[in-house]
CSV table of C-alpha atoms and ligand atoms in Angstrom, one decimal:
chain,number,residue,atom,x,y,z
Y,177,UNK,CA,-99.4,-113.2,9.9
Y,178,UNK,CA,-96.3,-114.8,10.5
Y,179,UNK,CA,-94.1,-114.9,7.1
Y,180,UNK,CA,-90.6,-117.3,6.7
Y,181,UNK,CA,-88.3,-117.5,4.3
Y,182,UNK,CA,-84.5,-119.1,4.0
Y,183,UNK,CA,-81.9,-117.9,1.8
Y,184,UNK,CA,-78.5,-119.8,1.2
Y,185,UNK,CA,-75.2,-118.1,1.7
Y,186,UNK,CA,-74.2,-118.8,-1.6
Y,187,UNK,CA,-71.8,-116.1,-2.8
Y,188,UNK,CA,-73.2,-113.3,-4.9
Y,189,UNK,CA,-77.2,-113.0,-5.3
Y,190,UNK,CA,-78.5,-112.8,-8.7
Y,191,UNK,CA,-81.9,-111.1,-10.1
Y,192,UNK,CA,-83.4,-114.8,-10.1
Y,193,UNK,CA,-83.0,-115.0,-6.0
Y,194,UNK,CA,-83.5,-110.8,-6.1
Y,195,UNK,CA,-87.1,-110.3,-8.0
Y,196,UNK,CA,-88.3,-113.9,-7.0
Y,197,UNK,CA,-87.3,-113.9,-3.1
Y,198,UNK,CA,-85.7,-111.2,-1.7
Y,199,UNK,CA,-88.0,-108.3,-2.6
Y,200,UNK,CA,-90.9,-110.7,-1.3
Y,201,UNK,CA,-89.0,-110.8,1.9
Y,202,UNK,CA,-88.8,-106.7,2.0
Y,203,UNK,CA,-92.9,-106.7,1.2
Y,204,UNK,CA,-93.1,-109.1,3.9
Y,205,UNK,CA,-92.0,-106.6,6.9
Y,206,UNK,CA,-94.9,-104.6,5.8
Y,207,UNK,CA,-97.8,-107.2,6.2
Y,208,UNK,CA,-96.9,-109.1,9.0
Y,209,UNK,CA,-94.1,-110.3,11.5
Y,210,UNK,CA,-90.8,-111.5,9.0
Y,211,UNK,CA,-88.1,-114.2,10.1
Y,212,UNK,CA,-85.5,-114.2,7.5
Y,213,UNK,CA,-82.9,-116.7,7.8
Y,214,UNK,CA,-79.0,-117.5,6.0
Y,215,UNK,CA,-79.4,-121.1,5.4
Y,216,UNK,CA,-75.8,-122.0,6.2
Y,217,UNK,CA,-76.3,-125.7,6.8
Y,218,UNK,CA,-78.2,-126.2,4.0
Y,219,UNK,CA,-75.0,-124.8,2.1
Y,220,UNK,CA,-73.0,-127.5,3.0
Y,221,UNK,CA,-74.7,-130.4,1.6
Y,222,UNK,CA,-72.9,-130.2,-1.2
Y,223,UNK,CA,-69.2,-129.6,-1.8
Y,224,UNK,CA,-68.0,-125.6,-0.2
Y,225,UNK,CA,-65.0,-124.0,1.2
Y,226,UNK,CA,-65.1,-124.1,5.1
Y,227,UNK,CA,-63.0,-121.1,5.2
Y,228,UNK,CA,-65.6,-118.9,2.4
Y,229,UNK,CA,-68.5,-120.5,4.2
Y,230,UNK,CA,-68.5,-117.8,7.4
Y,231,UNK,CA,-67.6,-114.3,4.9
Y,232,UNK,CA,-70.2,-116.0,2.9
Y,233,UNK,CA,-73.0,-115.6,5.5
Y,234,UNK,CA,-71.9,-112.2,6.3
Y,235,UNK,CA,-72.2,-111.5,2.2
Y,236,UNK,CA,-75.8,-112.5,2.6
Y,237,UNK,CA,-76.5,-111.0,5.7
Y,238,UNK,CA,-75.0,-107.4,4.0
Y,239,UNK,CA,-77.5,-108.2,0.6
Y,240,UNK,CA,-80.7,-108.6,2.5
Y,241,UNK,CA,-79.8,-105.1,4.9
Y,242,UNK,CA,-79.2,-103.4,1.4
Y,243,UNK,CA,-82.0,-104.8,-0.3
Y,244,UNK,CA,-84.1,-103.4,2.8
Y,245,UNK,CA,-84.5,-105.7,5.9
Y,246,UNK,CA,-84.9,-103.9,9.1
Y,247,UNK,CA,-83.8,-105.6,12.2
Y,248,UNK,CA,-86.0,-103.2,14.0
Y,249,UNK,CA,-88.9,-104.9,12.3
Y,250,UNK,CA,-88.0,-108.2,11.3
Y,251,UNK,CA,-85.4,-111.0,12.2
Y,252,UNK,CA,-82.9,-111.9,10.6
Y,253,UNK,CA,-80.4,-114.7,11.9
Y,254,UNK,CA,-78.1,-117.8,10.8
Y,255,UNK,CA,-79.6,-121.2,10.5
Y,256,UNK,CA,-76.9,-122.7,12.3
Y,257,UNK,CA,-77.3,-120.9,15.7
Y,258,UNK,CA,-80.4,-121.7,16.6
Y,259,UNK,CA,-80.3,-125.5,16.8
Y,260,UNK,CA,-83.6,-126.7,17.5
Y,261,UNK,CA,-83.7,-126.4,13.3
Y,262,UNK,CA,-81.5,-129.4,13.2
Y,263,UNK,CA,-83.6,-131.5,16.0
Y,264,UNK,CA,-86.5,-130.7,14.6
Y,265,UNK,CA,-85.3,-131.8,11.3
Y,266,UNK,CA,-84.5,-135.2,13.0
Y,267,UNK,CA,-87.9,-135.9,14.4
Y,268,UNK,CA,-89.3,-134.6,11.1
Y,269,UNK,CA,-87.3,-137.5,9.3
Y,270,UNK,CA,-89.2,-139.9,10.8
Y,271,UNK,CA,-92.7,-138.7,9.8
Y,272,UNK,CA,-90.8,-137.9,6.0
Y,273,UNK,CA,-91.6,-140.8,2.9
Y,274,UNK,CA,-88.6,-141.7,1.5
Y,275,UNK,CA,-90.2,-141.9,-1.9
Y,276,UNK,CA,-91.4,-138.2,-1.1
Y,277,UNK,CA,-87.8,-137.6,-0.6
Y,278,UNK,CA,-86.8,-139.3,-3.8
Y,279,UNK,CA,-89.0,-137.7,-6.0
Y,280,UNK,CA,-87.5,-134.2,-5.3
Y,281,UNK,CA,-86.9,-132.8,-8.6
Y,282,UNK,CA,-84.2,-130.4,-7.0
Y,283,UNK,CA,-82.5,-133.4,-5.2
Y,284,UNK,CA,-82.3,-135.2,-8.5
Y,285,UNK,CA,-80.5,-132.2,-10.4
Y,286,UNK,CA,-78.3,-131.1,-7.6
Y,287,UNK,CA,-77.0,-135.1,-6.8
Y,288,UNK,CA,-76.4,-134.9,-11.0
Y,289,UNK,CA,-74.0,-132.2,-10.8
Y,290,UNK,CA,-72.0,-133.6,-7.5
Y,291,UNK,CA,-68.5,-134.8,-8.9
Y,292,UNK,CA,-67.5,-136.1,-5.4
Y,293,UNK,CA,-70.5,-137.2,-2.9
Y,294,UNK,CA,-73.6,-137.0,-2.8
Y,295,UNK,CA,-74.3,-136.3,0.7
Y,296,UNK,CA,-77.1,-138.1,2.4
Y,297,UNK,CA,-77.9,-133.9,3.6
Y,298,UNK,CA,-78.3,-133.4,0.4
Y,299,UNK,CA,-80.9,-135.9,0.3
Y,300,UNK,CA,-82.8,-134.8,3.6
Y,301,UNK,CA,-82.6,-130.7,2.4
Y,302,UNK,CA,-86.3,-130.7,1.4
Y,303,UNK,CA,-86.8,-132.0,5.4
Y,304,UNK,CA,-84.5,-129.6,7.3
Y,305,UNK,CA,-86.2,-126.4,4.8
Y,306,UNK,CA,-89.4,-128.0,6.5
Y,307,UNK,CA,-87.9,-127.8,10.0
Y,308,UNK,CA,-87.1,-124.0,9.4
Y,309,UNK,CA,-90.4,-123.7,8.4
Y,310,UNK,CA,-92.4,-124.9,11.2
Y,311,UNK,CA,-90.2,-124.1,13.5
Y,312,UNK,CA,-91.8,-120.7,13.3
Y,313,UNK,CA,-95.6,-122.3,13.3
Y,314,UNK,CA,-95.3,-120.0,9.6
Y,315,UNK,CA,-98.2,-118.8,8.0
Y,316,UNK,CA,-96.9,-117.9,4.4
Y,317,UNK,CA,-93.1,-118.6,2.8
Y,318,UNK,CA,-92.5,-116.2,0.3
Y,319,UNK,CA,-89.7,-117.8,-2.8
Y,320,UNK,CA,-89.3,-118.3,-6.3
Y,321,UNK,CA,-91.2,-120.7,-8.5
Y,322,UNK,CA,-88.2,-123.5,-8.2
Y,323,UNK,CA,-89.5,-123.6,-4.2
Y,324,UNK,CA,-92.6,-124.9,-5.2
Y,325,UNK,CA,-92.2,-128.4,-4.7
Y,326,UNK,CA,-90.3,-128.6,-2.0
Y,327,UNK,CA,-93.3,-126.4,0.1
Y,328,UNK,CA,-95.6,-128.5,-0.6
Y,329,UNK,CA,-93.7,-131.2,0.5
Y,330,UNK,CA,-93.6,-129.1,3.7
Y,331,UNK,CA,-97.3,-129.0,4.1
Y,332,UNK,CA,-97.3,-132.7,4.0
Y,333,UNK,CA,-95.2,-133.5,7.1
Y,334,UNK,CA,-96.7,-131.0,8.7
Y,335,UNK,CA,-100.5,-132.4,7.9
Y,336,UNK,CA,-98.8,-136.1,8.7
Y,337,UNK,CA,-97.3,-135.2,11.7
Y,338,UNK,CA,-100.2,-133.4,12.8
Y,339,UNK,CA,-102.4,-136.4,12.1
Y,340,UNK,CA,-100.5,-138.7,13.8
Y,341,UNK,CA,-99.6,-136.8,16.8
Y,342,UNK,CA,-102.1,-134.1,17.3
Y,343,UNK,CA,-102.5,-130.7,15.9
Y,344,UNK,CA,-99.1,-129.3,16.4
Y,345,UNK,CA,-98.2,-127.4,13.4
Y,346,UNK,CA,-99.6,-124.3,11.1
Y,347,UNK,CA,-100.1,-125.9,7.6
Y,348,UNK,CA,-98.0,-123.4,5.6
Y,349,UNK,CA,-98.6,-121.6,2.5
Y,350,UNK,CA,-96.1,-120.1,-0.5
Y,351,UNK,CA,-96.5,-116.9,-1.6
Y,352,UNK,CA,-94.8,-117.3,-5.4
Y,353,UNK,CA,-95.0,-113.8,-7.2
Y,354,UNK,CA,-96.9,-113.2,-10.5
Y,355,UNK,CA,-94.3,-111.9,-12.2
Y,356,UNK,CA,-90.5,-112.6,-11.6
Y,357,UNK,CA,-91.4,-116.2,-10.1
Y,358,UNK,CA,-88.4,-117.8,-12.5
Y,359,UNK,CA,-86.0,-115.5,-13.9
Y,360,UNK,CA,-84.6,-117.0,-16.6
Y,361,UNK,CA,-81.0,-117.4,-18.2
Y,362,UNK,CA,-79.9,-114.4,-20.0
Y,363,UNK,CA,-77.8,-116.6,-22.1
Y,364,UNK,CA,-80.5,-119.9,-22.2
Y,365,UNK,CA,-83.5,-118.9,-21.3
Y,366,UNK,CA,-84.9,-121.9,-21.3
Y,367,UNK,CA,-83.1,-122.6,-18.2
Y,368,UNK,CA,-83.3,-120.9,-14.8
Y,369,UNK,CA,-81.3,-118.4,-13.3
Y,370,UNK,CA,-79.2,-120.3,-11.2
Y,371,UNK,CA,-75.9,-119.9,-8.8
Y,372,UNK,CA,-74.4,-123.1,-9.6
Y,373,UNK,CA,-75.6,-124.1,-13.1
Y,374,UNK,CA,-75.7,-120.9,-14.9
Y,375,UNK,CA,-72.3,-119.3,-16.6
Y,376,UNK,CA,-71.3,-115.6,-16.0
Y,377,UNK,CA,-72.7,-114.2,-18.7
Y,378,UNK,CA,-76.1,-115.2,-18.4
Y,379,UNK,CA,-76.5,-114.3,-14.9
Y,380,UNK,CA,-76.9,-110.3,-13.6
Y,381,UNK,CA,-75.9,-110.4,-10.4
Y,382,UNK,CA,-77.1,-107.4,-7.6
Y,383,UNK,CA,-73.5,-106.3,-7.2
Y,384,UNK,CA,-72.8,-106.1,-11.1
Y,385,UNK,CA,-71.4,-102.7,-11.8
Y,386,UNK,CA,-73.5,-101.2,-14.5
Y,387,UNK,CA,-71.1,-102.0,-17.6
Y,388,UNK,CA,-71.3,-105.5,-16.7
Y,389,UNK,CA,-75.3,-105.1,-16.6
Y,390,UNK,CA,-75.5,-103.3,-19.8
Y,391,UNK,CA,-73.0,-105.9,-21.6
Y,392,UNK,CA,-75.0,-108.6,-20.3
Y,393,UNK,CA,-78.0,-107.2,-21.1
Y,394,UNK,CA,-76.9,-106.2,-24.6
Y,395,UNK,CA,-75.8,-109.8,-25.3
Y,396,UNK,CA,-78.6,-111.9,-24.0
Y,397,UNK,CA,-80.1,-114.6,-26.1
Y,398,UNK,CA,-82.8,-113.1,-28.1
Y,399,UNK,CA,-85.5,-115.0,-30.5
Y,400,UNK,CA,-86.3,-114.5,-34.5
Y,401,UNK,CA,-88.8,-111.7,-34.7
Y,402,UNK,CA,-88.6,-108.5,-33.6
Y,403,UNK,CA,-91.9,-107.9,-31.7
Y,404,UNK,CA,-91.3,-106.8,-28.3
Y,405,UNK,CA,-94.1,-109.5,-26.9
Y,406,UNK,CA,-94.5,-112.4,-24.9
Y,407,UNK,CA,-94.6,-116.0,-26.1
Y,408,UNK,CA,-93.7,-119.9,-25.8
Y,409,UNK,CA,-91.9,-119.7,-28.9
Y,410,UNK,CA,-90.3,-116.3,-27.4
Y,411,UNK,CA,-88.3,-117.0,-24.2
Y,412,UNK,CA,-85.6,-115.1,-24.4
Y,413,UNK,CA,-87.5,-111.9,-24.9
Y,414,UNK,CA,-90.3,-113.0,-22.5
Y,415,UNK,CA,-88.0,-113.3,-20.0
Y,416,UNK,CA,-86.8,-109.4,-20.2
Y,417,UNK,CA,-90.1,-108.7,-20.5
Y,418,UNK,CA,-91.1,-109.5,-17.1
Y,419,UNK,CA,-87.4,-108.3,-15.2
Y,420,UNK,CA,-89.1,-105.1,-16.6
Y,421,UNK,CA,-92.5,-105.6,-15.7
Y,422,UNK,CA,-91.1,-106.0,-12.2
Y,423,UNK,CA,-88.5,-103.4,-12.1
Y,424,UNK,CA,-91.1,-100.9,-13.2
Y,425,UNK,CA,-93.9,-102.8,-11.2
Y,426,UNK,CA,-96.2,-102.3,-13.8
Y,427,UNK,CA,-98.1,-105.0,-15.5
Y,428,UNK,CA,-96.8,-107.5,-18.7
Y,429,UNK,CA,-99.0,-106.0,-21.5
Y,430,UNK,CA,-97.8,-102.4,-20.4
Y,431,UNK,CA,-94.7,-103.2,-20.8
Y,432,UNK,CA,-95.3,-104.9,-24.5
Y,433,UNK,CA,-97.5,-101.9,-25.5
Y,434,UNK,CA,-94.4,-99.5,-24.2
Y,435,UNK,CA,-92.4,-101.2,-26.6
Y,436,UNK,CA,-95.0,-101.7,-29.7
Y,437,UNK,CA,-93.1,-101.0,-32.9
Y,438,UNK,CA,-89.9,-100.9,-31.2
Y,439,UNK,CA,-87.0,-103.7,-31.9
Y,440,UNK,CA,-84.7,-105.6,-30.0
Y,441,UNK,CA,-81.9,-103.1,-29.5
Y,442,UNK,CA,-83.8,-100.2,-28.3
Y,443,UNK,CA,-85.5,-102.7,-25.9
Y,444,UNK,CA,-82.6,-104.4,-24.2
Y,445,UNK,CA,-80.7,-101.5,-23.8
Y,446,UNK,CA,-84.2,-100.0,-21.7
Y,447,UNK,CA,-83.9,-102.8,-19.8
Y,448,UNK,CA,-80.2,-102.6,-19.6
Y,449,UNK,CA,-80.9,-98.9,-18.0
Y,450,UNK,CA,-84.2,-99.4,-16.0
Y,451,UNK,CA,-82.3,-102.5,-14.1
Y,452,UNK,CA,-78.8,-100.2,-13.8
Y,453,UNK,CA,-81.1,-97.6,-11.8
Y,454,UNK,CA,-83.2,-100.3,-9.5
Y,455,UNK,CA,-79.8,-102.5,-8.5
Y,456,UNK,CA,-77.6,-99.4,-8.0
Y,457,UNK,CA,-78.7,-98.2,-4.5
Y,458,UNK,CA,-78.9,-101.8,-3.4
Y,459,UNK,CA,-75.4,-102.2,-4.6
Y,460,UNK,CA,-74.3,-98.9,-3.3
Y,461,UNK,CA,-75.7,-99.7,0.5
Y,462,UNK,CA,-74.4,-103.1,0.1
Y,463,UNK,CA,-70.7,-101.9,-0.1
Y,464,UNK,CA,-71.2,-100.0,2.7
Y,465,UNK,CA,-72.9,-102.4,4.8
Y,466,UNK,CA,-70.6,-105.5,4.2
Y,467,UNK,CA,-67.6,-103.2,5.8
Y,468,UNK,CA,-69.1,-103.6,9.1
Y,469,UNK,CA,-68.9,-107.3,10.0
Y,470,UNK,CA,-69.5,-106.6,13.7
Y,471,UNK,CA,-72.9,-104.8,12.9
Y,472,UNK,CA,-73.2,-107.6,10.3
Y,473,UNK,CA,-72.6,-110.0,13.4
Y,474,UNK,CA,-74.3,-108.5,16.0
Y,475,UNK,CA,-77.5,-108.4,13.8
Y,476,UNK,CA,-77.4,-112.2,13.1
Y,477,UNK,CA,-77.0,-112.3,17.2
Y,478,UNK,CA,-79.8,-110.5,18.1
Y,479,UNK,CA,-81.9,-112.6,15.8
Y,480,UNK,CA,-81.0,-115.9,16.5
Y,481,UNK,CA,-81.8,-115.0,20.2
Y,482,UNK,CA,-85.8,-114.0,19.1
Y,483,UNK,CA,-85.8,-116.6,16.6
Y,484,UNK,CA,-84.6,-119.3,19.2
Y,485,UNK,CA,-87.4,-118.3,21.8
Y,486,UNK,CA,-89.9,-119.5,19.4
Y,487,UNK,CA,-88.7,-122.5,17.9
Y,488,UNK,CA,-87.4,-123.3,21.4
Y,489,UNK,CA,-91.6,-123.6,22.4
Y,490,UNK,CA,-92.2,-125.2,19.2
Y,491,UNK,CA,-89.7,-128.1,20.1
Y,492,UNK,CA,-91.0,-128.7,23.9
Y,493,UNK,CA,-94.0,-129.3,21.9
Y,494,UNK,CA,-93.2,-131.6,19.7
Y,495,UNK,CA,-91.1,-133.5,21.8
Y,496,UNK,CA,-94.0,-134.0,24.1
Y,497,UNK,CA,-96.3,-134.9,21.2
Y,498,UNK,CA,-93.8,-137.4,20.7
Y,499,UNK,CA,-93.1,-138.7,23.5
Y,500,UNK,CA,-89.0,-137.9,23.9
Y,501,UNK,CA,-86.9,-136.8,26.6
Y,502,UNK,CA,-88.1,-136.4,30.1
Y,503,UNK,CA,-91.6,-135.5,31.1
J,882,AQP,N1,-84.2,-117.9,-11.3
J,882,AQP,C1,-84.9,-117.6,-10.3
J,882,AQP,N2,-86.0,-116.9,-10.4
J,882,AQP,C2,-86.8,-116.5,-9.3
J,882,AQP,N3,-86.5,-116.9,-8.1
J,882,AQP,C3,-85.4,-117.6,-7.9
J,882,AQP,N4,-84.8,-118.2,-6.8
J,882,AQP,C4,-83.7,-118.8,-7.1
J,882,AQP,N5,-83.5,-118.8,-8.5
J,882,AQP,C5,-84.5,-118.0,-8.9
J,882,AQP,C6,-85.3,-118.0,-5.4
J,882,AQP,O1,-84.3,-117.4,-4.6
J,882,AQP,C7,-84.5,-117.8,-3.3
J,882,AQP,C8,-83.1,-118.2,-2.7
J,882,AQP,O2,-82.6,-119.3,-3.4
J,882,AQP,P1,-81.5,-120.2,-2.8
J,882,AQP,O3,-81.4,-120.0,-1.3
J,882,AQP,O4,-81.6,-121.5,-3.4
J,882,AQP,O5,-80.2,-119.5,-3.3
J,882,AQP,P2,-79.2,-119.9,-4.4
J,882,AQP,O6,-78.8,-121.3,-4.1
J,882,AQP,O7,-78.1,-118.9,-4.5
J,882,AQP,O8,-80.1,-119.8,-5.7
J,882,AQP,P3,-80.2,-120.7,-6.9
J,882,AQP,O9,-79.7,-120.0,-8.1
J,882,AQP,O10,-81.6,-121.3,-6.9
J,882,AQP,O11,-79.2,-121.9,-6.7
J,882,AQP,P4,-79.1,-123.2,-7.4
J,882,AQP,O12,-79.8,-123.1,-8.7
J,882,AQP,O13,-77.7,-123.4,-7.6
J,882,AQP,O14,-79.8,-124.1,-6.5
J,882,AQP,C9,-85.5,-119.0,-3.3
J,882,AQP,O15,-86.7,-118.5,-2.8
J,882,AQP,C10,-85.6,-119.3,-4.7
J,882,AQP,O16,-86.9,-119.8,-5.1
């Protein structure tokens, strides 16, 4: 069982990316062979700092160590050094609909929220997230609920291309959690948890230092009522419900019947504690890791080289398939 996931090096990770993707990734190393990979080129489709862009990989790099990667039994490497994700992308492209492309939700929101450009990478992301993919002939990609779309669009290329060329590629699938699929907005929770469209307040990020969790926590948009239970008219309090669920890793109704005839307060300041105790060793080991850029470094290193010997035999195969470059 091969298992892929990417992960852009986009500053600080929140609980969204935490309890929907990382701890997936973590899970991973115990059922099968794990490639992890710091998405840096997909990072600069849209606008970034060039000089951020490099301490930014290394912050990632440090979060998934902390969080509990093993290089001994997984890889873990930046996008950008094995290249055969960006040729691969290219060859994809041309087996890719345009109107697929178009109908991205995620392309549509992000391109709303570009003040400058809207890059054409921006446009082709959904392809070069399919290159990483089956670059690794992947079996299952483990992310959050907001990923949906964008694997399936994965599964067709590779069922096009496989069509049209000959059976070339594993057909993919995602592996979206139960619980903790789409964190929500602490401060909307009718919106996702999100690096670049949330505010400060409503995200929790895995570095907070526990008064900023407990603030946060304390301060998150509730609902009217004061039943401690799920429901479409209850988001807010849904929401906490399941970062609980998760933290605890029990199930949804346990955590409503822990709570029955309790109010708000009591609740969010449970939650408040219970996610204090889960983030602080991974915030503790995080500190400590992201001192070390050499290690940090020399990690990346030693997975791009494993990760490169097999999307290196992927490419030869596809270019054959295809019929480019030299026999
Ligand atoms: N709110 C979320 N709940 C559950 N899972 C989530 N993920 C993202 N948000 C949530 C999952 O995290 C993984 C990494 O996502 P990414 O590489 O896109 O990282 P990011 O850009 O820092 O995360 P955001 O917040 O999703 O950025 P925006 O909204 O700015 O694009 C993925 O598996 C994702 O599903």
């Amino acid at each position: 069982m091969r298992i892929f996931s990417g992960i852009q090096p986009t500053g600080r990770k929140h609980l969204g990316n935490y309890l929907g993707a990382i701890r997936q990734y973590v899970e991973g190393q115990e059922r099968g062979e794990g490639i992890y990979c710091v998405v840096d080129l997909h990072a600069i489709t849209v606008a970034y700092d060039v000089v951020e862009l490099r301490a930014r990989v290394l912050d990632t790099t440090a979060m998934l160590l902390a969080a509990g990667l093993d290089p001994a039994r997984c890889t873990l490497f930046r996008q950008s050094d094995v290249r055969e994700h960006t040729e691969l992308c290219w060859l994809l492209a041309s087996v890719t609909a345009h109107g697929d492309l178009n109908r991205m939700t995620q392309f549509k929101e992000k391109s709303a929220r570009q003040r400058e450009l809207i890059s054409a990478g921006l446009f082709l992301y959904p392809v070069l997230q399919a290159a990483d993919i089956l670059a690794y002939q992947t079996d299952e990609v483990p992310v959050g609920d907001d990923q949906r779309q964008h694997i399936e669009l994965t599964r067709d290329i590779a069922q096009r291309f496989n069509e049209r060329f000959g059976e070339t590629f594993k057909v993919p699938v995602h592996r979206i959690p139960e619980v903790g699929a789409r964190i929500m907005d602490l401060q909307d929770p009718t919106q996702k948890m999100s690096t670049t469209a949330g505010s400060e307040a409503g995200l929790v990020f895995v570095t907070d230092e526990p008064g900023a969790i407990v603030q946060k926590l304390r301060s998150a948009v509730t609902d009217s009522g004061g039943e401690v239970v799920c429901g479409p008219d209850k988001p807010g309090i849904t929401n906490l419900i399941e970062i609980l669920a998760v933290v605890r890793s029990s199930k949804v109704d346990e955590v409503e019947a822990s709570f029955a005839g309790g109010g708000y307060g009591d609740f969010k300041q449970a939650v408040a504690d219970e996610l204090v105790e889960y983030l602080g060793p991974v915030r503790e080991r995080y500190v400590e890791l992201r001192g070390d850029e050499r290690a940090l470094e020399g990690v990346l290193a030693e997975g791009a080289d494993r990760a490169r010997a097999i999307a290196a035999a992927t490419l030869a195969t596809v270019r054959e398939r295809m019929g480019v470059g030299a026999t």
